[in-house]
Structures are given as C-alpha cells and as structure tokens.
C-alpha cells in the first residue's frame, strides 16, 4: 500500500475493508456493502459521507440513539476509574444496576452476562436446577440465540440441524393457549416465550396468551421464562413487553437495549427461583463489569429523563398509522417502536434499495420488514422512511 490510510477516499476505504474482511473474519454474516463510521441519534454515516436513517439500530440495541451524550460521558468517566475487575470482588455499578432492574421489572435478583444468548443459557440452567427437569417448550418462530443451549430453543431448523445433537425444545404454535396446554407436562422444566417475537417477524400475541402461559406453567410446576432480550427497555412502548399482559414470569432475560450499545446481558429471577443457584453454579468473567454497568445506568437514566418509553408508544403508533396510510402492505403489526411490515414484494431487495436512498431496514424473512429504530426517532425521520418505502414499492 503506497498511500497512508488517511489519504484513501471513502470508496477506497470501503473496498479495502470489504476485501480484508473476506480473508480475516469467519464468513458467517451477510453484510450490507457499506462501511459505517459514525452515528448520532437515529442516524449513521458511512465512510463516503452518506447519511442514513437507522431503522435497524444495531438490531434493536441503540434504544437511546447512537452515541447518546449521557452514555458517552458515563463510559468516558468510568474508563478512567476502573474498567474490569472480575466477579471475585464487589463493584458499585453492578449492584446499583441490579437494584435498578429490580425496581423496573418487579423481579427479585439479577445475574449479569454479556449477551442475549448467555442470558438464555443462564435461564435454562436455572430452570433445570429449580425443577430437576430438562424438557423445554418454546414457540414456533421463536429466536433465543445461537449458543448450543439457546439454539435448542430457537425455532429455525436450518440454524439447529447442522449442530445436532442439541437439547432441543418442543415447539408449539405461538399465541395458541390450547396447544401450549397440550404440550406442557409435569416433565416440563420451562416454557420460554418472547412477549413479541422479534426475529420471527414481529408477531404480537393477544394479552391473554401470556396470562394463559402463566397459568399452564403454574399448573405443571414449570417455570415461565420471558425472553425480553429484544422487547425490553421501552421497545414495545412499555418498559418491558410483559407489561402488556400484566404477567410476572419466574425468569426474565435481557440484553440488546440494556447498555446503550455496549454488550451486556442479564437474567432476572423471582426470589424463590433465584435461591436455587448457589455459589459456583454459574459464572461470567466479564458479567456486570464496572464499564458496561455504568453505560447501562446512564442509558436507563436517559430513557427516564427523555420519557423514551412513552415516546416509543407514541412514535410507534405514528409510524404504524403512516405505514397503513401510505403503503400497500399485507399487514402492519407491532407494539411501540417494534414494527413489522408484511409485503407482497421481496423484502431483502427492498432493504437494498432503501439503503441506496439513505434508509437502513432489516428483513426478517422474504416478505417481512422489521423496523426497530432508536426510541429518540422523530416524526420527520419516520415520514422520510415511509416516503422512501412508498417510492420503492411504486418502482417497476
Ligand atoms: C437477539 C436475541 C437473542 C440473542 O441475543 P445475542 O446477544 O445475539 O446472543 C435472544 N433472544 C431474543 C428474543 C433476541 O431477540
């Protein structure tokens, strides 16, 4: 390379990274061909200076927006004090965060880890320990992660089949209380459900469904695990998806939107269930470290200060109504700023065309677009995205 990095044009930097990535990163991702270098609020910019409205938000992670000043400040401050200690010692932020999560969720105790899949792993281990049973019931179109344990509860057969044997769940039709009642037995350790299915295409169950699930679990002595990795922290227009049905689970899993973009997961449990985990039963070297916990506290603070939960409900309703008005969709569904648009058209193709017009979208399948923008998104940005989508759908 004759010229220094800084002399390369944006297009050259992008081409170079695309080329290098192919040879140096294991090829498990299908990436959009842009090099993102900066973000603020609901927008990101690529190396060529192009601006995008971000309706993917790091897959429902950047709830308070990209580089929220309070999160940046908390990270910068904590980074100068203490970054990592392990869980062999006490640190303040982890305990303050656990207290905060207790208050927000109504659960009793927290275990911290570093991702959604890890929070599900912890939940499945806890359920085994608490019930002495090993069978899991999950829903058709569920997504709970890609590690060997969480993968067993993830519906898509193409994700699971190459990795058998796994501890696989029994899958039951989502939003069907009778089917669930028929499947759950005295051998069931836990039922794991998303309050709104995310990766499965933004599927919203009736509020009665989770209430029925609660009852069915109680009748059989199985635990109810609500996977709120995607639905947590205001995404659905309530702090947590469970609030739409008023159900309190035995175990709750959190990640994605928890820490303003830093990697963190948490498993929360009711008191009696949490007590079956004893010293040495589970652990994480990084879990609940001072830096990520500081970011989580700042992010939660920002959600409160800026009333982002209410804003999610409001802007989500606005987005859905604009979509219904402007777009010829098979269905527009969702809660808060977790929105699915089912279309006749090929959605991966729409994702490409939208990107070329400065809008980042995600397709969960051939015919479903998922919209999960930062909760700070504004009406102008929503209008722009709906306009772009409308234009694309009118093209030949
Ligand atoms: C994303 C997701 C996971 C997995 O989270 P990772 O951080 O990718 O491991 C688990 N459950 C749900 C509901 C999710 O949306």
Tab-separated table of C-alpha atoms and ligand atoms in Angstrom:
chain	number	residue	atom	x	y	z
A	1	UNK	CA	0.000	0.000	0.000
A	2	UNK	CA	1.716	3.180	-1.194
A	3	UNK	CA	-0.576	5.799	0.335
A	4	UNK	CA	-1.343	6.099	4.030
A	5	UNK	CA	-4.774	5.175	5.380
A	6	UNK	CA	-5.821	8.803	5.729
A	7	UNK	CA	-5.211	9.517	2.060
A	8	UNK	CA	-7.670	6.879	0.892
A	9	UNK	CA	-11.068	8.048	-0.371
A	10	UNK	CA	-14.184	6.793	1.382
A	11	UNK	CA	-14.907	4.437	-1.501
A	12	UNK	CA	-11.359	3.073	-1.355
A	13	UNK	CA	-11.552	2.553	2.424
A	14	UNK	CA	-14.817	0.662	1.978
A	15	UNK	CA	-13.472	-1.540	-0.807
A	16	UNK	CA	-10.339	-2.280	1.204
A	17	UNK	CA	-12.256	-3.344	4.321
A	18	UNK	CA	-14.700	-5.471	2.324
A	19	UNK	CA	-11.731	-7.242	0.742
A	20	UNK	CA	-9.771	-7.689	4.004
A	21	UNK	CA	-12.830	-8.918	5.901
A	22	UNK	CA	-13.314	-11.756	3.451
A	23	UNK	CA	-9.914	-13.172	4.316
A	24	UNK	CA	-9.725	-12.387	8.013
A	25	UNK	CA	-13.199	-12.706	9.534
A	26	UNK	CA	-15.037	-16.032	9.565
A	27	UNK	CA	-17.746	-15.713	6.964
A	28	UNK	CA	-20.921	-16.149	8.997
A	29	UNK	CA	-22.550	-12.802	8.154
A	30	UNK	CA	-24.269	-11.462	5.069
A	31	UNK	CA	-23.369	-7.793	5.355
A	32	UNK	CA	-24.716	-4.725	3.601
A	33	UNK	CA	-21.888	-3.254	1.472
A	34	UNK	CA	-21.362	-0.046	3.442
A	35	UNK	CA	-18.671	0.918	5.949
A	36	UNK	CA	-20.265	2.695	8.905
A	37	UNK	CA	-18.022	5.167	10.709
A	38	UNK	CA	-20.233	7.453	12.811
A	39	UNK	CA	-23.626	7.657	14.465
A	40	UNK	CA	-25.764	10.200	16.328
A	41	UNK	CA	-29.383	9.854	17.425
A	42	UNK	CA	-31.300	7.872	14.812
A	43	UNK	CA	-28.706	8.485	12.075
A	44	UNK	CA	-25.475	6.844	10.952
A	45	UNK	CA	-22.901	7.834	8.341
A	46	UNK	CA	-20.689	5.732	6.098
A	47	UNK	CA	-17.067	6.276	5.048
A	48	UNK	CA	-18.208	8.020	1.893
A	49	UNK	CA	-20.075	10.610	3.934
A	50	UNK	CA	-23.539	9.284	3.107
A	51	UNK	CA	-26.202	9.705	5.786
A	52	UNK	CA	-28.709	7.010	6.749
A	53	UNK	CA	-31.812	6.978	8.916
A	54	UNK	CA	-31.219	3.892	11.013
A	55	UNK	CA	-34.359	1.759	11.405
A	56	UNK	CA	-32.244	-1.238	12.424
A	57	UNK	CA	-30.493	0.400	15.405
A	58	UNK	CA	-27.906	-2.346	15.790
A	59	UNK	CA	-30.798	-4.841	15.810
A	60	UNK	CA	-32.908	-3.122	18.454
A	61	UNK	CA	-29.860	-2.250	20.557
A	62	UNK	CA	-29.418	1.525	20.228
A	63	UNK	CA	-32.597	2.440	22.090
A	64	UNK	CA	-31.303	5.817	23.331
A	65	UNK	CA	-29.805	6.582	19.923
A	66	UNK	CA	-26.258	6.343	18.664
A	67	UNK	CA	-23.594	7.824	20.916
A	68	UNK	CA	-26.055	9.274	23.416
A	69	UNK	CA	-24.115	12.021	25.273
A	70	UNK	CA	-25.010	10.647	28.725
A	71	UNK	CA	-23.817	7.161	27.767
A	72	UNK	CA	-20.630	8.514	26.166
A	73	UNK	CA	-19.937	10.593	29.274
A	74	UNK	CA	-20.561	7.647	31.630
A	75	UNK	CA	-18.254	5.386	29.611
A	76	UNK	CA	-15.504	8.021	29.415
A	77	UNK	CA	-15.721	8.753	33.133
A	78	UNK	CA	-15.780	5.097	34.219
A	79	UNK	CA	-12.997	4.163	31.776
A	80	UNK	CA	-10.664	6.459	33.707
A	81	UNK	CA	-11.611	4.934	37.067
A	82	UNK	CA	-11.909	1.167	36.637
A	83	UNK	CA	-12.733	-0.948	33.582
A	84	UNK	CA	-12.615	-4.548	34.749
A	85	UNK	CA	-12.177	-6.470	37.983
A	86	UNK	CA	-13.946	-9.864	37.521
A	87	UNK	CA	-16.655	-11.043	39.905
A	88	UNK	CA	-14.122	-12.047	42.542
A	89	UNK	CA	-14.675	-8.575	44.045
A	90	UNK	CA	-17.524	-6.153	44.698
A	91	UNK	CA	-18.071	-3.248	42.341
A	92	UNK	CA	-20.635	-0.490	42.833
A	93	UNK	CA	-22.175	-0.088	39.401
A	94	UNK	CA	-23.195	-3.750	39.121
A	95	UNK	CA	-25.103	-3.608	42.404
A	96	UNK	CA	-26.723	-0.251	41.600
A	97	UNK	CA	-27.793	-1.685	38.241
A	98	UNK	CA	-29.252	-4.813	39.851
A	99	UNK	CA	-31.252	-2.585	42.218
A	100	UNK	CA	-32.482	-0.503	39.281
A	101	UNK	CA	-33.528	-3.587	37.300
A	102	UNK	CA	-35.420	-4.970	40.300
A	103	UNK	CA	-37.411	-1.758	40.552
A	104	UNK	CA	-38.098	-1.551	36.838
A	105	UNK	CA	-39.171	-5.177	36.352
A	106	UNK	CA	-40.648	-6.365	39.647
A	107	UNK	CA	-38.212	-9.291	39.598
A	108	UNK	CA	-36.052	-10.010	42.646
A	109	UNK	CA	-32.459	-10.737	41.663
A	110	UNK	CA	-30.104	-10.396	38.712
A	111	UNK	CA	-27.275	-12.392	37.164
A	112	UNK	CA	-25.136	-10.467	34.684
A	113	UNK	CA	-23.600	-11.795	31.485
A	114	UNK	CA	-22.626	-10.357	28.114
A	115	UNK	CA	-25.254	-11.176	25.502
A	116	UNK	CA	-28.788	-12.343	24.885
A	117	UNK	CA	-27.810	-15.940	24.244
A	118	UNK	CA	-25.874	-16.037	27.502
A	119	UNK	CA	-28.857	-14.717	29.424
A	120	UNK	CA	-30.960	-17.519	27.907
A	121	UNK	CA	-28.250	-20.068	28.798
A	122	UNK	CA	-28.362	-18.879	32.381
A	123	UNK	CA	-32.158	-19.101	32.395
A	124	UNK	CA	-32.180	-22.659	31.027
A	125	UNK	CA	-29.571	-23.768	33.561
A	126	UNK	CA	-31.519	-22.140	36.366
A	127	UNK	CA	-34.733	-23.846	35.226
A	128	UNK	CA	-33.026	-27.257	35.296
A	129	UNK	CA	-31.688	-26.598	38.763
A	130	UNK	CA	-35.010	-25.292	40.058
A	131	UNK	CA	-37.234	-28.053	38.670
A	132	UNK	CA	-34.895	-31.041	38.327
A	133	UNK	CA	-36.440	-31.458	34.850
A	134	UNK	CA	-34.821	-30.927	31.454
A	135	UNK	CA	-37.610	-30.541	28.866
A	136	UNK	CA	-38.177	-27.108	27.376
A	137	UNK	CA	-41.216	-25.862	25.492
A	138	UNK	CA	-40.703	-22.996	23.038
A	139	UNK	CA	-42.794	-21.406	20.296
A	140	UNK	CA	-42.795	-21.829	16.556
A	141	UNK	CA	-40.833	-18.877	15.024
A	142	UNK	CA	-39.030	-18.250	18.314
A	143	UNK	CA	-35.495	-16.890	18.487
A	144	UNK	CA	-33.463	-17.277	21.660
A	145	UNK	CA	-29.835	-17.281	20.485
A	146	UNK	CA	-27.126	-19.340	18.798
A	147	UNK	CA	-25.117	-20.991	21.568
A	148	UNK	CA	-25.651	-24.740	21.976
A	149	UNK	CA	-28.224	-24.366	24.766
A	150	UNK	CA	-30.160	-21.359	23.487
A	151	UNK	CA	-30.049	-22.764	19.938
A	152	UNK	CA	-32.085	-25.729	21.123
A	153	UNK	CA	-34.937	-23.329	21.883
A	154	UNK	CA	-34.594	-21.411	18.584
A	155	UNK	CA	-37.168	-22.477	16.023
A	156	UNK	CA	-35.475	-22.230	12.618
A	157	UNK	CA	-34.450	-25.746	11.659
A	158	UNK	CA	-31.623	-24.523	9.385
A	159	UNK	CA	-29.955	-22.960	12.438
A	160	UNK	CA	-30.263	-26.152	14.509
A	161	UNK	CA	-29.840	-29.076	12.157
A	162	UNK	CA	-26.108	-28.766	11.404
A	163	UNK	CA	-25.343	-28.753	15.134
A	164	UNK	CA	-27.251	-31.743	16.460
A	165	UNK	CA	-27.275	-33.294	18.985
A	166	UNK	CA	-28.681	-30.384	20.986
A	167	UNK	CA	-31.009	-30.220	23.954
A	168	UNK	CA	-33.910	-29.314	21.708
A	169	UNK	CA	-37.172	-27.754	22.786
A	170	UNK	CA	-40.617	-28.991	21.851
A	171	UNK	CA	-42.076	-26.296	19.595
A	172	UNK	CA	-45.664	-25.252	19.898
A	173	UNK	CA	-47.759	-22.808	17.824
A	174	UNK	CA	-47.337	-19.240	19.148
A	175	UNK	CA	-50.342	-17.423	20.576
A	176	UNK	CA	-52.314	-20.663	20.961
A	177	UNK	CA	-53.045	-21.365	24.652
A	178	UNK	CA	-54.651	-24.737	23.930
A	179	UNK	CA	-51.661	-26.016	22.014
A	180	UNK	CA	-49.429	-24.837	24.850
A	181	UNK	CA	-51.575	-26.552	27.490
A	182	UNK	CA	-51.432	-29.774	25.487
A	183	UNK	CA	-47.629	-29.697	25.261
A	184	UNK	CA	-46.637	-28.680	28.795
A	185	UNK	CA	-46.486	-31.535	31.302
A	186	UNK	CA	-45.057	-32.452	34.683
A	187	UNK	CA	-41.804	-33.206	32.820
A	188	UNK	CA	-41.502	-29.653	31.505
A	189	UNK	CA	-38.730	-27.636	33.088
A	190	UNK	CA	-39.662	-24.325	31.484
A	191	UNK	CA	-41.729	-22.606	28.853
A	192	UNK	CA	-39.724	-19.891	27.107
A	193	UNK	CA	-41.540	-17.183	25.150
A	194	UNK	CA	-40.874	-13.747	23.671
A	195	UNK	CA	-43.621	-11.242	24.636
A	196	UNK	CA	-43.426	-10.133	20.989
A	197	UNK	CA	-41.474	-12.368	18.625
A	198	UNK	CA	-38.685	-10.345	17.024
A	199	UNK	CA	-36.556	-12.379	14.633
A	200	UNK	CA	-39.647	-14.465	13.834
A	201	UNK	CA	-41.190	-11.441	12.109
A	202	UNK	CA	-42.649	-9.164	14.825
A	203	UNK	CA	-45.515	-11.394	15.960
A	204	UNK	CA	-47.712	-9.878	18.666
A	205	UNK	CA	-49.746	-12.344	20.727
A	206	UNK	CA	-53.012	-11.494	22.444
A	207	UNK	CA	-52.510	-10.304	26.063
A	208	UNK	CA	-54.459	-13.388	27.194
A	209	UNK	CA	-51.790	-15.659	25.747
A	210	UNK	CA	-49.091	-14.848	28.292
A	211	UNK	CA	-51.662	-14.962	31.104
A	212	UNK	CA	-52.681	-18.450	29.957
A	213	UNK	CA	-49.000	-19.427	29.733
A	214	UNK	CA	-48.526	-18.267	33.333
A	215	UNK	CA	-51.427	-20.459	34.473
A	216	UNK	CA	-50.318	-23.501	32.467
A	217	UNK	CA	-46.815	-23.284	33.950
A	218	UNK	CA	-48.190	-22.941	37.473
A	219	UNK	CA	-50.450	-25.974	36.977
A	220	UNK	CA	-47.491	-28.152	35.924
A	221	UNK	CA	-44.750	-26.738	38.135
A	222	UNK	CA	-42.817	-25.477	35.114
A	223	UNK	CA	-41.053	-22.127	35.058
A	224	UNK	CA	-42.178	-19.332	32.757
A	225	UNK	CA	-39.179	-17.667	31.124
A	226	UNK	CA	-39.936	-14.461	29.252
A	227	UNK	CA	-37.186	-13.628	26.799
A	228	UNK	CA	-37.205	-9.826	26.753
A	229	UNK	CA	-33.834	-9.517	25.055
A	230	UNK	CA	-35.462	-7.595	22.202
A	231	UNK	CA	-38.674	-6.301	23.807
A	232	UNK	CA	-37.027	-4.740	26.875
A	233	UNK	CA	-36.222	-1.135	27.726
A	234	UNK	CA	-39.133	0.629	26.067
A	235	UNK	CA	-39.012	-1.071	22.701
A	236	UNK	CA	-42.722	-2.023	22.771
A	237	UNK	CA	-43.983	1.234	24.298
A	238	UNK	CA	-43.797	-0.128	27.847
A	239	UNK	CA	-40.645	-0.633	29.879
A	240	UNK	CA	-40.964	-4.375	29.279
A	241	UNK	CA	-43.131	-6.421	26.930
A	242	UNK	CA	-44.629	-8.378	29.818
A	243	UNK	CA	-46.475	-5.237	30.963
A	244	UNK	CA	-48.899	-5.519	28.035
A	245	UNK	CA	-50.325	-8.637	29.675
A	246	UNK	CA	-49.544	-7.907	33.336
A	247	UNK	CA	-47.749	-11.238	33.714
A	248	UNK	CA	-44.829	-11.723	36.081
A	249	UNK	CA	-42.536	-14.519	34.868
A	250	UNK	CA	-40.265	-16.664	37.039
A	251	UNK	CA	-37.286	-15.700	34.931
A	252	UNK	CA	-36.660	-12.849	32.538
A	253	UNK	CA	-33.812	-12.477	30.057
A	254	UNK	CA	-32.458	-9.109	28.936
A	255	UNK	CA	-29.723	-7.866	26.615
A	256	UNK	CA	-29.832	-5.803	23.398
A	257	UNK	CA	-31.111	-2.399	24.600
A	258	UNK	CA	-29.763	-2.696	28.132
A	259	UNK	CA	-26.488	-0.757	27.985
A	260	UNK	CA	-26.685	1.949	25.325
A	261	UNK	CA	-24.873	-0.201	22.747
A	262	UNK	CA	-22.274	-1.952	24.889
A	263	UNK	CA	-22.511	-5.752	25.131
A	264	UNK	CA	-24.370	-6.876	28.213
A	265	UNK	CA	-26.968	-9.453	29.189
A	266	UNK	CA	-28.895	-10.065	32.384
A	267	UNK	CA	-31.051	-12.845	33.719
A	268	UNK	CA	-33.550	-11.797	36.347
A	269	UNK	CA	-35.339	-14.250	38.589
A	270	UNK	CA	-38.029	-14.353	41.240
A	271	UNK	CA	-36.682	-14.773	44.772
A	272	UNK	CA	-37.516	-18.452	45.336
A	273	UNK	CA	-36.167	-19.500	41.938
A	274	UNK	CA	-33.036	-17.380	42.259
A	275	UNK	CA	-32.138	-19.124	45.507
A	276	UNK	CA	-31.574	-22.499	43.824
A	277	UNK	CA	-28.421	-21.093	42.189
A	278	UNK	CA	-25.701	-21.443	44.756
A	279	UNK	CA	-22.102	-20.338	44.870
A	280	UNK	CA	-20.260	-21.825	41.917
A	281	UNK	CA	-23.384	-22.862	39.958
A	282	UNK	CA	-22.883	-20.254	37.255
A	283	UNK	CA	-20.384	-17.511	36.448
A	284	UNK	CA	-19.138	-14.991	33.906
A	285	UNK	CA	-15.713	-13.362	33.904
A	286	UNK	CA	-16.925	-10.124	32.322
A	287	UNK	CA	-20.540	-10.150	33.549
A	288	UNK	CA	-21.735	-6.882	35.059
A	289	UNK	CA	-18.356	-5.168	34.854
A	290	UNK	CA	-17.953	-1.551	36.003
A	291	UNK	CA	-17.767	-0.052	32.500
A	292	UNK	CA	-20.774	-1.750	30.941
A	293	UNK	CA	-22.816	-1.304	34.109
A	294	UNK	CA	-22.054	2.431	34.067
A	295	UNK	CA	-23.286	2.554	30.474
A	296	UNK	CA	-26.463	0.657	31.409
A	297	UNK	CA	-27.209	3.010	34.315
A	298	UNK	CA	-26.693	6.025	32.044
A	299	UNK	CA	-28.854	4.530	29.317
A	300	UNK	CA	-31.681	3.756	31.754
A	301	UNK	CA	-31.325	7.308	33.119
A	302	UNK	CA	-31.697	8.710	29.611
A	303	UNK	CA	-34.785	6.565	28.932
A	304	UNK	CA	-36.350	8.041	32.086
A	305	UNK	CA	-35.253	11.651	31.588
A	306	UNK	CA	-36.341	11.788	27.982
A	307	UNK	CA	-39.523	9.763	28.559
A	308	UNK	CA	-38.486	7.376	25.809
A	309	UNK	CA	-40.915	4.646	26.837
A	310	UNK	CA	-43.854	6.996	26.265
A	311	UNK	CA	-42.164	8.252	23.128
A	312	UNK	CA	-41.826	4.691	21.828
A	313	UNK	CA	-45.586	4.161	22.261
A	314	UNK	CA	-46.365	7.488	20.583
A	315	UNK	CA	-43.909	7.281	17.697
A	316	UNK	CA	-44.701	3.605	17.159
A	317	UNK	CA	-48.394	4.430	16.776
A	318	UNK	CA	-47.472	7.260	14.420
A	319	UNK	CA	-45.186	5.011	12.333
A	320	UNK	CA	-47.825	2.287	12.047
A	321	UNK	CA	-50.556	4.762	11.076
A	322	UNK	CA	-48.326	6.372	8.426
A	323	UNK	CA	-47.449	2.935	7.039
A	324	UNK	CA	-51.114	1.930	6.889
A	325	UNK	CA	-51.932	5.189	5.065
A	326	UNK	CA	-49.078	5.153	2.573
A	327	UNK	CA	-48.031	1.566	1.978
A	328	UNK	CA	-49.911	-1.213	0.262
A	329	UNK	CA	-48.947	-3.850	2.833
A	330	UNK	CA	-50.413	-7.254	3.587
A	331	UNK	CA	-50.141	-6.326	7.246
A	332	UNK	CA	-48.595	-3.694	9.505
A	333	UNK	CA	-48.127	-5.004	13.035
A	334	UNK	CA	-46.225	-4.354	16.234
A	335	UNK	CA	-46.155	-2.619	19.585
A	336	UNK	CA	-44.353	0.658	20.205
A	337	UNK	CA	-41.283	1.012	18.003
A	338	UNK	CA	-41.136	-2.706	17.256
A	339	UNK	CA	-42.895	-2.815	13.917
A	340	UNK	CA	-43.270	-5.478	11.239
A	341	UNK	CA	-44.443	-4.763	7.700
A	342	UNK	CA	-45.532	-7.770	5.700
A	343	UNK	CA	-45.377	-7.133	1.969
A	344	UNK	CA	-46.089	-8.905	-1.287
A	345	UNK	CA	-42.701	-7.671	-2.530
A	346	UNK	CA	-39.266	-9.236	-1.930
A	347	UNK	CA	-38.075	-7.629	1.299
A	348	UNK	CA	-34.307	-8.319	1.047
A	349	UNK	CA	-34.446	-6.463	-2.289
A	350	UNK	CA	-36.316	-3.568	-0.630
A	351	UNK	CA	-33.623	-3.418	2.053
A	352	UNK	CA	-31.008	-2.876	-0.691
A	353	UNK	CA	-32.988	-0.189	-2.472
A	354	UNK	CA	-33.796	1.621	0.780
A	355	UNK	CA	-30.121	1.662	1.717
A	356	UNK	CA	-29.285	3.272	-1.616
A	357	UNK	CA	-31.770	6.014	-0.667
A	358	UNK	CA	-30.401	6.546	2.824
A	359	UNK	CA	-32.629	4.294	4.915
A	360	UNK	CA	-31.432	1.232	6.829
A	361	UNK	CA	-34.019	-1.527	7.147
A	362	UNK	CA	-33.903	-5.201	8.024
A	363	UNK	CA	-35.853	-8.114	6.555
A	364	UNK	CA	-36.623	-10.966	8.940
A	365	UNK	CA	-37.778	-13.090	6.005
A	366	UNK	CA	-38.667	-12.930	2.322
A	367	UNK	CA	-41.840	-10.917	2.983
A	368	UNK	CA	-41.389	-9.157	6.332
A	369	UNK	CA	-39.548	-5.903	7.052
A	370	UNK	CA	-38.677	-5.183	10.670
A	371	UNK	CA	-38.467	-1.578	11.881
A	372	UNK	CA	-36.800	-1.064	15.272
A	373	UNK	CA	-35.402	2.493	15.205
A	374	UNK	CA	-33.828	4.216	18.212
A	375	UNK	CA	-36.599	5.422	20.543
A	376	UNK	CA	-35.361	9.004	20.014
A	377	UNK	CA	-36.516	8.888	16.381
A	378	UNK	CA	-38.564	11.907	15.232
A	379	UNK	CA	-41.636	12.339	13.060
A	380	UNK	CA	-39.622	13.826	10.201
A	381	UNK	CA	-37.400	10.766	10.106
A	382	UNK	CA	-40.422	8.472	10.211
A	383	UNK	CA	-42.077	10.452	7.384
A	384	UNK	CA	-38.933	10.188	5.313
A	385	UNK	CA	-38.679	6.409	5.786
A	386	UNK	CA	-42.343	5.870	4.905
A	387	UNK	CA	-41.928	8.081	1.807
A	388	UNK	CA	-38.842	6.170	0.651
A	389	UNK	CA	-40.577	2.824	1.177
A	390	UNK	CA	-43.627	4.055	-0.750
A	391	UNK	CA	-41.450	5.205	-3.661
A	392	UNK	CA	-39.584	1.894	-3.784
A	393	UNK	CA	-42.821	-0.083	-3.868
A	394	UNK	CA	-44.057	2.015	-6.798
A	395	UNK	CA	-40.931	1.364	-8.862
A	396	UNK	CA	-41.143	-1.318	-11.527
B	1	LIG	C1	-31.211	-11.205	19.756
B	1	LIG	C2	-31.956	-12.128	20.621
B	1	LIG	C3	-31.298	-13.118	21.382
B	1	LIG	C4	-29.824	-13.380	21.266
B	1	LIG	O1	-29.054	-12.297	21.659
B	1	LIG	P1	-27.474	-12.250	21.319
B	1	LIG	O2	-26.999	-11.055	22.085
B	1	LIG	O3	-27.347	-12.114	19.840
B	1	LIG	O4	-26.895	-13.516	21.815
B	1	LIG	C5	-32.061	-13.884	22.244
B	1	LIG	N1	-33.384	-13.692	22.363
B	1	LIG	C6	-34.052	-12.753	21.659
B	1	LIG	C7	-35.517	-12.579	21.857
B	1	LIG	C8	-33.367	-11.937	20.753
B	1	LIG	O5	-34.020	-11.032	20.032
